[in-house]
CSV table of C-alpha atoms in Angstrom, one decimal:
chain,number,residue,atom,x,y,z
A,1,MET,CA,101.2,89.2,117.1
A,2,SER,CA,100.7,85.6,118.9
A,3,ASN,CA,97.5,86.2,120.5
A,4,LEU,CA,95.6,87.6,117.4
A,5,HIS,CA,97.5,84.7,115.6
A,6,VAL,CA,95.5,82.2,118.2
A,7,SER,CA,92.6,84.1,118.1
A,8,ILE,CA,92.1,83.9,114.2
A,9,ARG,CA,93.3,79.8,114.6
A,10,LEU,CA,90.4,79.4,117.6
A,11,LEU,CA,87.5,81.2,115.3
A,12,ARG,CA,88.0,79.5,112.4
A,13,GLN,CA,88.7,75.6,113.9
A,14,ALA,CA,85.1,76.7,115.7
A,15,GLY,CA,83.4,77.6,112.6
A,16,ALA,CA,82.5,81.1,113.5
A,17,THR,CA,82.7,82.3,110.3
A,18,LYS,CA,81.1,85.5,110.4
A,19,GLU,CA,82.9,86.3,113.6
A,20,LEU,CA,86.2,85.4,112.1
A,21,LYS,CA,85.0,87.0,108.6
A,22,SER,CA,84.7,90.3,111.1
A,23,ALA,CA,88.2,89.5,113.1
A,24,LEU,CA,90.1,89.2,109.4
A,25,GLU,CA,88.4,92.4,108.0
A,26,ARG,CA,89.8,94.4,111.4
A,27,ILE,CA,93.2,92.7,111.0
A,28,ARG,CA,93.9,93.0,107.5
A,29,ALA,CA,92.9,97.0,108.3
A,30,ALA,CA,94.6,98.2,111.1
A,31,GLY,CA,97.1,95.3,111.3
A,32,PRO,CA,99.2,93.0,112.6
A,33,ILE,CA,98.8,91.7,109.1
A,34,SER,CA,101.7,88.6,109.7
A,35,ALA,CA,98.7,87.1,112.0
A,36,ILE,CA,96.4,86.4,108.7
A,37,SER,CA,99.7,85.2,106.9
A,38,ARG,CA,100.5,82.6,109.7
A,39,ASP,CA,97.7,81.3,110.1
A,40,ALA,CA,97.1,81.1,106.5
A,41,ARG,CA,99.9,78.9,106.4
A,42,GLN,CA,98.8,76.6,108.9
A,43,VAL,CA,96.1,76.4,106.5
A,44,ILE,CA,97.5,75.5,103.6
A,45,LEU,CA,100.3,72.8,105.5
A,46,ARG,CA,97.2,70.7,107.6
A,47,ARG,CA,94.0,71.7,106.2
A,48,SER,CA,94.4,71.4,102.3
A,49,ALA,CA,92.6,68.3,102.0
A,50,PRO,CA,89.3,68.9,100.2
A,51,ARG,CA,87.3,67.2,103.4
A,52,ARG,CA,89.5,70.0,105.5
A,53,LEU,CA,89.2,73.0,103.6
A,54,ARG,CA,85.8,74.4,104.7
A,55,VAL,CA,84.4,78.1,103.9
A,56,PRO,CA,86.5,79.2,107.3
A,57,GLU,CA,89.8,78.1,105.6
A,58,LEU,CA,88.7,79.8,102.6
A,59,ALA,CA,87.7,82.5,104.1
A,60,VAL,CA,91.5,83.0,106.3
A,61,LEU,CA,93.6,82.2,102.5
A,62,ARG,CA,91.0,84.9,100.8
A,63,ALA,CA,92.3,87.8,103.4
A,64,ALA,CA,96.1,86.5,102.9
A,65,ALA,CA,95.7,86.3,98.8
A,66,GLU,CA,97.6,89.5,98.4
A,67,LEU,CA,100.4,89.2,101.3
A,68,MET,CA,101.3,85.6,99.7
A,69,ALA,CA,104.4,84.8,97.8
A,70,SER,CA,103.4,83.5,94.3
A,71,THR,CA,104.6,79.9,95.2
A,72,GLU,CA,102.4,80.2,98.7
A,73,ALA,CA,99.2,81.2,96.2
A,74,ASP,CA,100.0,78.8,93.8
A,75,SER,CA,99.7,76.3,96.4
A,76,ALA,CA,96.6,77.4,98.1
A,77,LEU,CA,94.9,78.0,94.8
A,78,GLU,CA,96.0,73.8,93.6
A,79,ALA,CA,93.9,73.1,97.1
A,80,VAL,CA,91.2,75.3,96.0
A,81,LEU,CA,90.7,74.0,92.9
A,82,ALA,CA,91.2,70.5,93.8
A,83,SER,CA,88.5,71.1,96.7
A,84,LEU,CA,86.0,72.3,93.7
A,85,ALA,CA,86.8,69.0,91.9
A,86,ALA,CA,85.4,67.1,94.6
A,87,GLY,CA,82.0,69.2,94.9
A,88,GLY,CA,83.1,72.2,97.4
A,89,PRO,CA,84.0,72.7,100.8
A,90,PRO,CA,81.9,70.8,103.0
A,91,ASN,CA,79.6,72.1,105.5
A,92,VAL,CA,80.8,73.3,109.0
A,93,ALA,CA,80.2,70.5,111.6
A,94,GLY,CA,76.6,71.4,113.4
A,95,ALA,CA,75.5,74.0,110.7
A,96,SER,CA,74.1,73.8,107.1
A,97,GLN,CA,74.9,76.6,104.3
A,98,HIS,CA,73.4,76.4,100.8
A,99,ARG,CA,76.3,74.8,98.5
A,100,ILE,CA,76.1,77.4,95.8
A,101,ALA,CA,77.4,79.5,98.7
A,102,ARG,CA,80.3,77.3,99.9
A,103,LEU,CA,81.1,77.2,96.2
A,104,GLY,CA,81.0,80.6,96.1
A,105,ALA,CA,83.2,81.0,98.5
A,106,ALA,CA,85.7,78.9,97.3
A,107,TRP,CA,85.0,80.6,93.7
A,108,GLU,CA,85.9,84.4,95.0
A,109,THR,CA,89.1,82.8,97.1
A,110,ALA,CA,90.3,81.3,93.6
A,111,SER,CA,90.0,84.9,92.2
A,112,ALA,CA,92.2,86.6,94.9
A,113,LEU,CA,94.7,83.5,94.8
A,114,ALA,CA,94.6,83.8,91.3
A,115,SER,CA,95.6,87.6,91.0
A,116,THR,CA,99.0,87.2,93.1
A,117,CYS,CA,100.2,83.4,91.2
A,118,GLY,CA,99.2,84.9,88.0
A,119,ARG,CA,96.9,82.0,87.3
A,120,GLY,CA,93.2,84.5,86.4
A,121,SER,CA,92.5,82.5,83.4
A,122,GLU,CA,92.3,79.2,84.5
A,123,VAL,CA,90.0,80.8,86.9
A,124,ALA,CA,88.3,82.9,84.4
A,125,ALA,CA,87.9,79.4,82.3
A,126,LEU,CA,86.1,77.4,85.3
A,127,LEU,CA,83.8,80.2,86.3
A,128,LEU,CA,82.8,80.2,82.2
A,129,GLN,CA,81.9,76.6,82.3
A,130,VAL,CA,79.5,77.3,85.9
A,131,ALA,CA,77.6,79.9,83.9
A,132,ARG,CA,77.3,77.8,80.5
A,133,ASP,CA,76.4,74.5,82.8
A,134,GLU,CA,74.4,75.4,85.9
A,135,HIS,CA,71.6,76.9,85.9
A,136,GLN,CA,69.5,75.8,89.4
A,137,HIS,CA,69.0,77.9,91.7
A,138,ALA,CA,70.1,81.0,89.0
A,139,GLN,CA,70.0,84.2,91.6
A,140,LEU,CA,72.4,83.1,94.3
A,141,LEU,CA,74.7,81.1,91.5
A,142,ASP,CA,74.4,84.3,89.7
A,143,SER,CA,75.4,86.4,92.5
A,144,ASN,CA,78.5,84.0,93.6
A,145,VAL,CA,79.8,83.9,89.9
A,146,ALA,CA,79.3,87.7,89.6
A,147,LYS,CA,81.3,88.0,93.3
A,148,ALA,CA,84.4,86.0,91.8
A,149,ILE,CA,84.0,87.7,88.4
A,150,ARG,CA,84.9,91.3,89.6
A,151,ALA,CA,88.1,89.7,91.7
A,152,LEU,CA,90.0,88.6,89.0
A,153,PRO,CA,92.4,90.3,87.6
A,154,TRP,CA,91.4,90.7,83.5
A,155,ASP,CA,94.2,93.1,83.0
A,156,LYS,CA,96.8,90.4,83.1
A,157,MET,CA,94.8,87.7,81.4
A,158,GLY,CA,95.0,86.1,78.3
A,159,SER,CA,93.1,87.1,75.1
A,160,SER,CA,91.9,83.8,74.4
A,161,VAL,CA,89.5,83.3,77.8
A,162,LYS,CA,88.8,87.2,77.0
A,163,ALA,CA,87.1,86.1,74.0
A,164,GLU,CA,85.3,83.1,75.0
A,165,TRP,CA,83.5,85.3,77.5
A,166,ARG,CA,82.7,87.9,74.9
A,167,ASP,CA,81.2,84.5,73.2
A,168,TRP,CA,79.1,83.9,75.9
A,169,LEU,CA,78.2,87.6,76.5
A,170,ALA,CA,76.8,88.2,72.7
A,171,GLY,CA,75.6,84.8,72.9
A,172,GLY,CA,72.1,85.3,74.1
A,173,GLN,CA,72.4,83.2,77.3
A,174,THR,CA,72.4,85.7,80.2
A,175,GLN,CA,69.5,85.9,81.1
A,176,ASP,CA,69.4,84.1,84.3
A,177,PHE,CA,73.1,85.9,84.9
A,178,ARG,CA,72.4,89.8,84.9
A,179,ASP,CA,75.2,90.4,87.5
A,180,THR,CA,77.5,88.0,85.8
A,181,ALA,CA,76.8,89.8,82.3
A,182,GLU,CA,77.5,93.2,84.2
A,183,ALA,CA,80.6,92.1,85.6
A,184,VAL,CA,81.7,90.5,82.6
A,185,ALA,CA,80.7,93.9,80.6
A,186,ILE,CA,82.7,95.8,82.8
A,187,ALA,CA,85.9,94.0,83.4
A,188,LEU,CA,86.5,93.6,79.3
A,189,SER,CA,84.5,97.2,78.1
A,190,LEU,CA,81.6,95.8,76.2
A,191,PRO,CA,78.2,96.6,76.2
A,192,LEU,CA,75.5,94.3,77.0
A,193,THR,CA,74.3,93.0,73.9
A,194,GLN,CA,71.1,91.1,75.7
A,195,THR,CA,70.0,94.1,77.7
A,196,GLU,CA,66.1,94.4,79.4
A,197,GLU,CA,64.2,97.5,78.5
A,198,LEU,CA,65.1,100.4,80.3
A,199,ALA,CA,62.3,100.7,82.9
A,200,GLY,CA,62.7,101.1,86.6
A,201,THR,CA,66.0,102.2,88.6
A,202,GLU,CA,67.8,98.9,88.3
A,203,SER,CA,68.1,98.8,84.6
A,204,ILE,CA,69.4,102.3,84.4
A,205,ALA,CA,71.4,101.8,86.7
A,206,THR,CA,73.5,99.0,85.1
A,207,ARG,CA,73.1,100.9,81.6
A,208,LEU,CA,75.5,104.0,83.6
A,209,ASN,CA,77.5,101.8,85.0
A,210,ILE,CA,79.1,100.0,82.6
A,211,GLY,CA,79.0,103.3,79.9
A,212,LEU,CA,81.2,104.6,82.8
A,213,ARG,CA,84.0,102.0,81.6
A,214,ASN,CA,82.9,101.6,77.7
A,215,PRO,CA,81.3,104.8,75.9
A,216,THR,CA,79.9,102.3,73.3
A,217,ALA,CA,77.5,101.6,76.2
A,218,ARG,CA,76.1,105.1,77.0
A,219,PHE,CA,72.7,106.4,76.4
A,220,THR,CA,72.1,107.8,73.1
A,221,ASP,CA,70.5,111.3,73.5
A,222,LYS,CA,67.1,109.7,72.8
A,223,GLU,CA,67.8,107.2,75.7
A,224,VAL,CA,68.9,110.1,78.0
A,225,GLY,CA,65.4,111.9,77.8
A,226,GLU,CA,63.4,109.0,78.4
A,227,VAL,CA,65.9,108.2,81.8
A,228,VAL,CA,65.8,111.2,82.8
A,229,ARG,CA,62.2,111.3,82.5
A,230,GLN,CA,62.0,107.8,84.6
A,231,ALA,CA,64.2,109.1,87.2
A,232,SER,CA,62.9,112.2,88.0
A,233,ALA,CA,59.1,110.6,88.3
A,234,SER,CA,61.0,107.8,90.9
A,235,LEU,CA,62.2,110.9,92.9
A,236,ASP,CA,58.8,112.7,93.1
A,237,LYS,CA,57.1,109.5,93.6
A,238,MET,CA,59.7,108.5,96.4
A,239,ARG,CA,59.7,112.0,98.2
A,240,GLU,CA,55.7,112.2,98.0
A,241,GLU,CA,55.3,108.8,99.2
A,242,ALA,CA,57.7,109.6,102.2
A,243,ALA,CA,55.6,112.7,103.0
A,244,ARG,CA,52.8,110.3,103.8
A,245,GLY,CA,55.1,107.6,105.8
A,246,LEU,CA,55.5,105.2,103.1
A,247,PHE,CA,59.0,103.6,102.3
A,248,SER,CA,60.0,101.1,99.4
A,249,PHE,CA,63.2,99.6,99.3
A,250,GLY,CA,65.4,98.4,96.3
A,251,THR,CA,69.4,97.8,95.9
A,252,ARG,CA,69.9,101.0,94.1
A,253,SER,CA,69.6,104.6,95.2
A,254,VAL,CA,67.8,106.5,92.8
A,255,GLY,CA,69.3,109.5,94.1
A,256,ASP,CA,72.8,108.5,93.5
A,257,VAL,CA,71.7,107.3,90.2
A,258,ALA,CA,69.7,110.4,89.5
A,259,ALA,CA,73.3,112.6,90.3
A,260,LEU,CA,75.5,110.1,88.2
A,261,LEU,CA,73.1,110.8,85.0
A,262,ILE,CA,73.6,114.8,86.0
A,263,ILE,CA,77.3,114.2,86.1
A,264,GLU,CA,77.8,111.9,82.8
A,265,TYR,CA,75.0,113.7,80.5
A,266,PRO,CA,74.8,117.4,80.1
A,267,HIS,CA,71.2,116.5,78.7
A,268,ALA,CA,70.0,115.4,82.2
A,269,ARG,CA,70.4,118.8,84.0
A,270,ASP,CA,66.5,119.0,83.8
A,271,LEU,CA,66.7,116.5,86.4
A,272,TRP,CA,68.3,119.2,89.4
A,273,GLY,CA,64.5,119.9,90.3
A,274,SER,CA,63.1,117.0,91.3
A,275,LEU,CA,66.8,116.2,93.1
A,276,SER,CA,67.4,119.1,94.7
A,277,SER,CA,63.5,118.6,96.2
A,278,PHE,CA,64.1,114.9,97.0
A,279,LEU,CA,67.7,115.9,98.7
A,280,THR,CA,66.0,118.8,100.6
A,281,SER,CA,63.0,116.8,101.9
A,282,ASP,CA,63.4,115.6,106.0
A,283,ALA,CA,61.0,112.9,104.8
A,284,ILE,CA,63.3,111.1,102.7
A,285,PRO,CA,65.3,108.9,105.0
A,286,ARG,CA,69.5,110.4,104.8
A,287,THR,CA,70.5,106.3,103.7
A,288,GLU,CA,68.8,107.7,100.3
A,289,ARG,CA,69.7,111.3,100.3
A,290,THR,CA,73.4,110.4,101.3
A,291,PRO,CA,75.1,108.4,98.1
A,292,ALA,CA,73.9,111.8,96.3
A,293,PHE,CA,75.0,113.8,98.5
A,294,ASP,CA,78.6,112.5,99.0
A,295,ARG,CA,79.0,111.7,95.0
A,296,LEU,CA,77.5,115.5,93.8
A,297,ALA,CA,80.5,116.9,96.2
A,298,ARG,CA,83.4,114.6,95.0
A,299,GLU,CA,82.5,115.6,91.4
A,300,ARG,CA,81.0,119.2,91.5
A,301,PRO,CA,78.4,119.6,88.6
A,302,ALA,CA,77.5,122.9,88.0
A,303,LEU,CA,74.1,124.1,90.0
A,304,PRO,CA,72.0,126.0,88.2
A,305,THR,CA,71.2,129.0,90.1
A,306,ALA,CA,67.8,128.3,90.9
A,307,THR,CA,69.0,125.0,92.6
A,308,ARG,CA,71.7,126.6,94.0
A,309,GLU,CA,69.6,128.9,95.8
A,310,ALA,CA,67.0,126.2,97.1
A,311,PHE,CA,69.7,124.2,98.4
A,312,GLY,CA,71.2,127.6,100.2
A,313,SER,CA,68.1,128.4,101.3
A,314,ALA,CA,67.6,124.9,103.0
A,315,ALA,CA,71.2,124.8,104.4
A,316,ASP,CA,70.2,125.4,108.0
A,317,ARG,CA,67.6,122.8,108.0
A,318,LEU,CA,69.8,120.1,106.6
A,319,MET,CA,72.6,120.6,108.6
A,320,ASP,CA,70.9,120.4,112.1
A,321,SER,CA,67.2,117.9,111.1
A,322,PRO,CA,68.3,114.8,112.8
A,323,ASP,CA,67.2,111.3,111.0
A,324,THR,CA,64.1,110.1,113.0
A,325,GLY,CA,61.5,107.7,111.9
A,326,ILE,CA,60.3,104.1,112.7
A,327,LEU,CA,62.6,102.3,110.1
A,328,TYR,CA,65.8,105.1,110.4
A,329,ASP,CA,67.3,106.5,113.5
A,330,ASP,CA,70.1,109.0,112.6
A,331,HIS,CA,70.8,111.8,115.5
A,332,ILE,CA,74.3,112.8,114.2
A,333,THR,CA,73.9,116.7,113.6
A,334,PRO,CA,75.0,118.3,111.9
A,335,TYR,CA,74.2,115.8,109.0
A,336,PRO,CA,77.3,115.3,107.7
A,337,ALA,CA,76.8,114.5,104.1
A,338,ALA,CA,74.7,117.4,103.8
A,339,LEU,CA,77.7,119.5,105.5
A,340,ARG,CA,80.0,117.9,102.9
A,341,PHE,CA,77.8,118.9,99.8
A,342,LEU,CA,77.1,122.4,101.1
A,343,SER,CA,80.7,122.8,101.7
A,344,ALA,CA,81.8,121.7,98.4
A,345,TYR,CA,79.7,124.1,96.6
A,346,GLY,CA,80.6,126.9,99.0
A,347,LEU,CA,76.6,127.3,100.5
A,348,VAL,CA,78.0,127.4,104.3
A,349,GLU,CA,80.0,129.9,105.7
A,350,GLU,CA,83.7,129.0,106.9
A,351,ALA,CA,83.0,129.3,110.2
A,352,ARG,CA,80.1,126.5,110.1
A,353,ILE,CA,81.9,124.4,108.4
A,354,MET,CA,84.9,124.9,111.4
A,355,GLU,CA,82.0,124.8,114.1
A,356,SER,CA,80.5,121.4,112.3
A,357,LEU,CA,84.2,119.6,111.9
A,358,ALA,CA,84.4,120.5,115.8
A,359,ARG,CA,81.4,118.9,117.0
A,360,LEU,CA,81.6,116.1,114.7
A,361,SER,CA,85.1,115.1,115.8
A,362,GLY,CA,84.2,115.5,119.5
A,363,HIS,CA,81.2,114.1,119.2
A,364,ALA,CA,81.0,110.4,121.9
A,365,ASP,CA,79.2,108.6,118.9
A,366,LEU,CA,82.4,106.6,117.3
A,367,ARG,CA,79.9,107.2,113.9
A,368,ALA,CA,80.0,110.7,114.2
A,369,ARG,CA,83.6,111.0,114.5
A,370,ARG,CA,83.9,108.9,111.6
A,371,GLU,CA,81.9,111.3,109.2
A,372,ALA,CA,84.4,114.3,110.4
A,373,SER,CA,86.9,112.0,109.0
A,374,ASP,CA,85.7,111.3,106.0
A,375,THR,CA,84.4,114.8,105.5
A,376,LEU,CA,88.4,115.9,105.6
A,377,SER,CA,88.8,114.9,101.9
A,378,TYR,CA,86.1,117.0,100.6
A,379,LEU,CA,87.4,120.0,102.3
A,380,ARG,CA,90.3,119.9,99.8
A,381,GLY,CA,89.9,124.0,98.9
A,382,HIS,CA,90.2,124.5,102.6
A,383,ALA,CA,93.5,122.8,102.9
A,384,ALA,CA,95.3,125.9,103.3
A,385,GLU,CA,93.5,127.4,106.3
A,386,PRO,CA,95.5,127.6,109.5
A,387,TRP,CA,92.1,125.9,111.4
A,388,ILE,CA,91.8,122.5,109.4
A,389,LEU,CA,95.3,120.8,109.8
A,390,PRO,CA,94.9,120.5,113.7
A,391,PHE,CA,91.8,117.9,112.8
A,392,ALA,CA,93.9,116.3,110.6
A,393,LEU,CA,96.6,115.8,112.7
A,394,GLN,CA,94.4,114.7,115.8
A,395,MET,CA,92.3,112.2,113.8
A,396,SER,CA,95.6,110.9,112.8
A,397,HIS,CA,96.3,109.8,116.8
A,398,GLU,CA,92.9,107.9,116.6
A,399,SER,CA,92.8,104.3,117.7
A,400,ASP,CA,90.2,104.1,115.1
A,401,ILE,CA,91.5,103.1,111.9
A,402,SER,CA,88.9,104.4,109.2
A,403,ILE,CA,89.5,108.0,111.1
A,404,LYS,CA,93.5,107.3,110.8
A,405,SER,CA,92.9,106.3,107.6
A,406,ASN,CA,90.9,109.3,106.6
A,407,ALA,CA,93.4,111.4,108.4
A,408,SER,CA,96.7,110.1,106.3
A,409,HIS,CA,94.9,110.7,103.5
A,410,PHE,CA,94.1,114.5,104.1
A,411,LEU,CA,97.9,114.5,105.3
A,412,ALA,CA,99.0,113.3,101.8
A,413,HIS,CA,97.1,116.0,100.3
A,414,VAL,CA,99.0,118.9,102.1
A,415,ALA,CA,102.3,117.5,102.2
A,416,THR,CA,102.4,118.1,98.5
A,417,ARG,CA,101.1,121.4,98.3
A,418,ASN,CA,104.6,123.2,98.9
A,419,GLY,CA,102.5,125.5,101.8
A,420,PRO,CA,103.4,126.9,105.0
A,421,TYR,CA,102.0,123.3,106.8
A,422,ALA,CA,103.3,121.3,104.4
A,423,ALA,CA,106.7,120.2,106.8
A,424,VAL,CA,104.4,119.2,109.7
A,425,ALA,CA,101.8,117.1,107.4
A,426,SER,CA,105.0,115.3,106.0
A,427,ALA,CA,105.9,114.3,109.4
A,428,ARG,CA,103.2,112.9,110.4
A,429,LEU,CA,102.6,110.9,107.2
A,430,ILE,CA,106.2,109.5,107.5
A,431,GLU,CA,105.4,108.3,110.7
A,432,LEU,CA,101.7,106.9,109.4
A,433,LEU,CA,103.7,105.0,106.1
A,434,GLU,CA,106.7,103.4,108.7
A,435,LYS,CA,104.4,102.4,111.8
A,436,GLU,CA,101.2,101.1,110.7
A,437,ASP,CA,101.3,97.9,110.2
A,438,GLY,CA,97.7,97.2,108.6
A,439,LEU,CA,96.9,98.1,105.0
A,440,LEU,CA,94.0,101.2,105.6
A,441,VAL,CA,96.7,103.5,106.4
A,442,PRO,CA,99.1,103.3,103.2
A,443,LEU,CA,96.8,102.6,100.6
A,444,PHE,CA,94.4,106.1,101.4
A,445,ALA,CA,98.1,107.6,101.6
A,446,LEU,CA,99.1,106.4,98.3
A,447,ARG,CA,96.1,106.9,96.6
A,448,GLU,CA,96.1,110.4,97.2
A,449,LEU,CA,99.7,110.3,95.9
A,450,VAL,CA,99.4,108.6,92.4
A,451,GLY,CA,100.1,111.3,89.3
A,452,LYS,CA,101.6,113.9,91.9
A,453,PRO,CA,104.7,115.0,89.8
A,454,GLU,CA,106.3,116.4,93.1
A,455,ILE,CA,106.7,115.0,96.6
A,456,PRO,CA,108.9,115.7,99.7
A,457,GLU,CA,111.6,113.9,99.2
A,458,ASP,CA,111.5,112.2,102.6
A,459,VAL,CA,108.2,111.3,101.7
A,460,VAL,CA,109.6,109.5,98.7
A,461,GLN,CA,112.0,107.8,100.8
A,462,ALA,CA,109.0,106.1,102.8
A,463,ILE,CA,107.4,105.4,99.7
A,464,THR,CA,110.9,103.5,98.0
A,465,SER,CA,110.5,101.0,101.6
A,466,LEU,CA,106.9,100.4,100.9
A,467,ARG,CA,107.6,99.5,97.3
A,468,HIS,CA,110.0,97.0,98.2
A,469,ALA,CA,109.4,95.7,101.9
A,470,HIS,CA,105.8,96.2,102.3
A,471,PRO,CA,104.1,92.3,103.0
A,472,SER,CA,100.7,93.6,100.6
A,473,ARG,CA,101.1,93.3,96.6
A,474,ARG,CA,98.3,95.9,96.3
A,475,VAL,CA,100.1,98.7,98.5
A,476,ARG,CA,103.8,97.3,96.8
A,477,SER,CA,101.8,97.9,93.4
A,478,ILE,CA,100.8,101.7,94.2
A,479,ALA,CA,103.8,102.7,95.6
A,480,SER,CA,105.3,101.9,92.5
A,481,ASP,CA,102.9,103.7,90.6
A,482,VAL,CA,103.3,106.9,92.7
A,483,LEU,CA,107.0,106.8,92.2
A,484,ALA,CA,106.7,106.2,88.3
A,485,GLY,CA,104.9,109.1,88.5
A,486,LEU,CA,107.3,111.7,89.4
A,487,SER,CA,108.6,113.8,87.7
A,488,THR,CA,112.9,113.8,86.7
């Protein structure tokens, strides 16, 4: 731990922000998280003056926020607010970063700290003032305010500041703050009163996202017809252009938007024709198809007979064709997202699933092994099969934390099934919960256990220990949710 603590400190002192953030992310995931807490205390003690609180120091405070006691988070938040009052964090020596980007780091850190010390309303009021008063560099400002908005604990904030944000959203001054308006609307389950015409993937996706949280913002039947027409045209256009070697880029995946429309709106079923042609086209890069494949595999909306036949006839080609091109190059086969989708819908035989999972989990490329572990969660329907648990057990011993975390998620599922392998899964799950010193393994396992009325007693004891002793506020909270859901 001491060596990692020193590494964090040296990266922070050197102003190596990018490398520091990467290190903090890895340590938060895999541990030991005490190294982050230790350096955060040094920041509060020695670097809290406004002229010394730079973006690297803020990164450490933000990473440690959920590990802090309320009093520690309160002291750290005071330092961040003082920095903002003094004009924001200074530049790192020898480097220059846009002032709004530096302010954004402070706003996001303030939101994270406020979640721990219960001062979310205060930070929300500060961000509202920014949205009202600042209009220079609007796009950069908007994205940074929106990030901080998303990090706030809205469910624990006062009604007064929420009402002020509602008034701002309804006041017609949101044209320069589209991301912020969307974030506030989602947080408060409000419709966007000032919306642009439903023209293009971006505007359709915005309404879709808000409608997931707020029924009054959902598309009307008339609007569904229009957005289906637009989405279908976009899918066909991208497929035709890709066949000619032309590619366009956007922040939203049109395939994923189309998949979500089908899942959420029965009248959007007409999209299946265009979407299936899009997803089975080898000319479309995997980066554009994977989000849709994975969403469909998770939610499993009913496939029309013709669509099922189209995917079934293309199954071998989908699985075995690598993604090669000038802009994209993914040689991993079988194509993991296609494997997950085809498995979820029973479009490939179990022997092929087993063989494909073995190829991915034994691949020399770490990305392939990560894809294999991610595929486990889509194979719940096969959890009772004797061949699948050994894959999960082996993956739970991998050194890569994302693989180990996905394995813990699947083991938690098997442990609650009362089948012949529950005891084996429970034993390894308990081992992971007791010994792992990062956040990812307990979070993945606990999220699978939330809402389960019956959990093996020895697993319950391990979860009880997490609730009382884990350094992370988030882990303790989810552990409490799991225990609260148990049948008495």
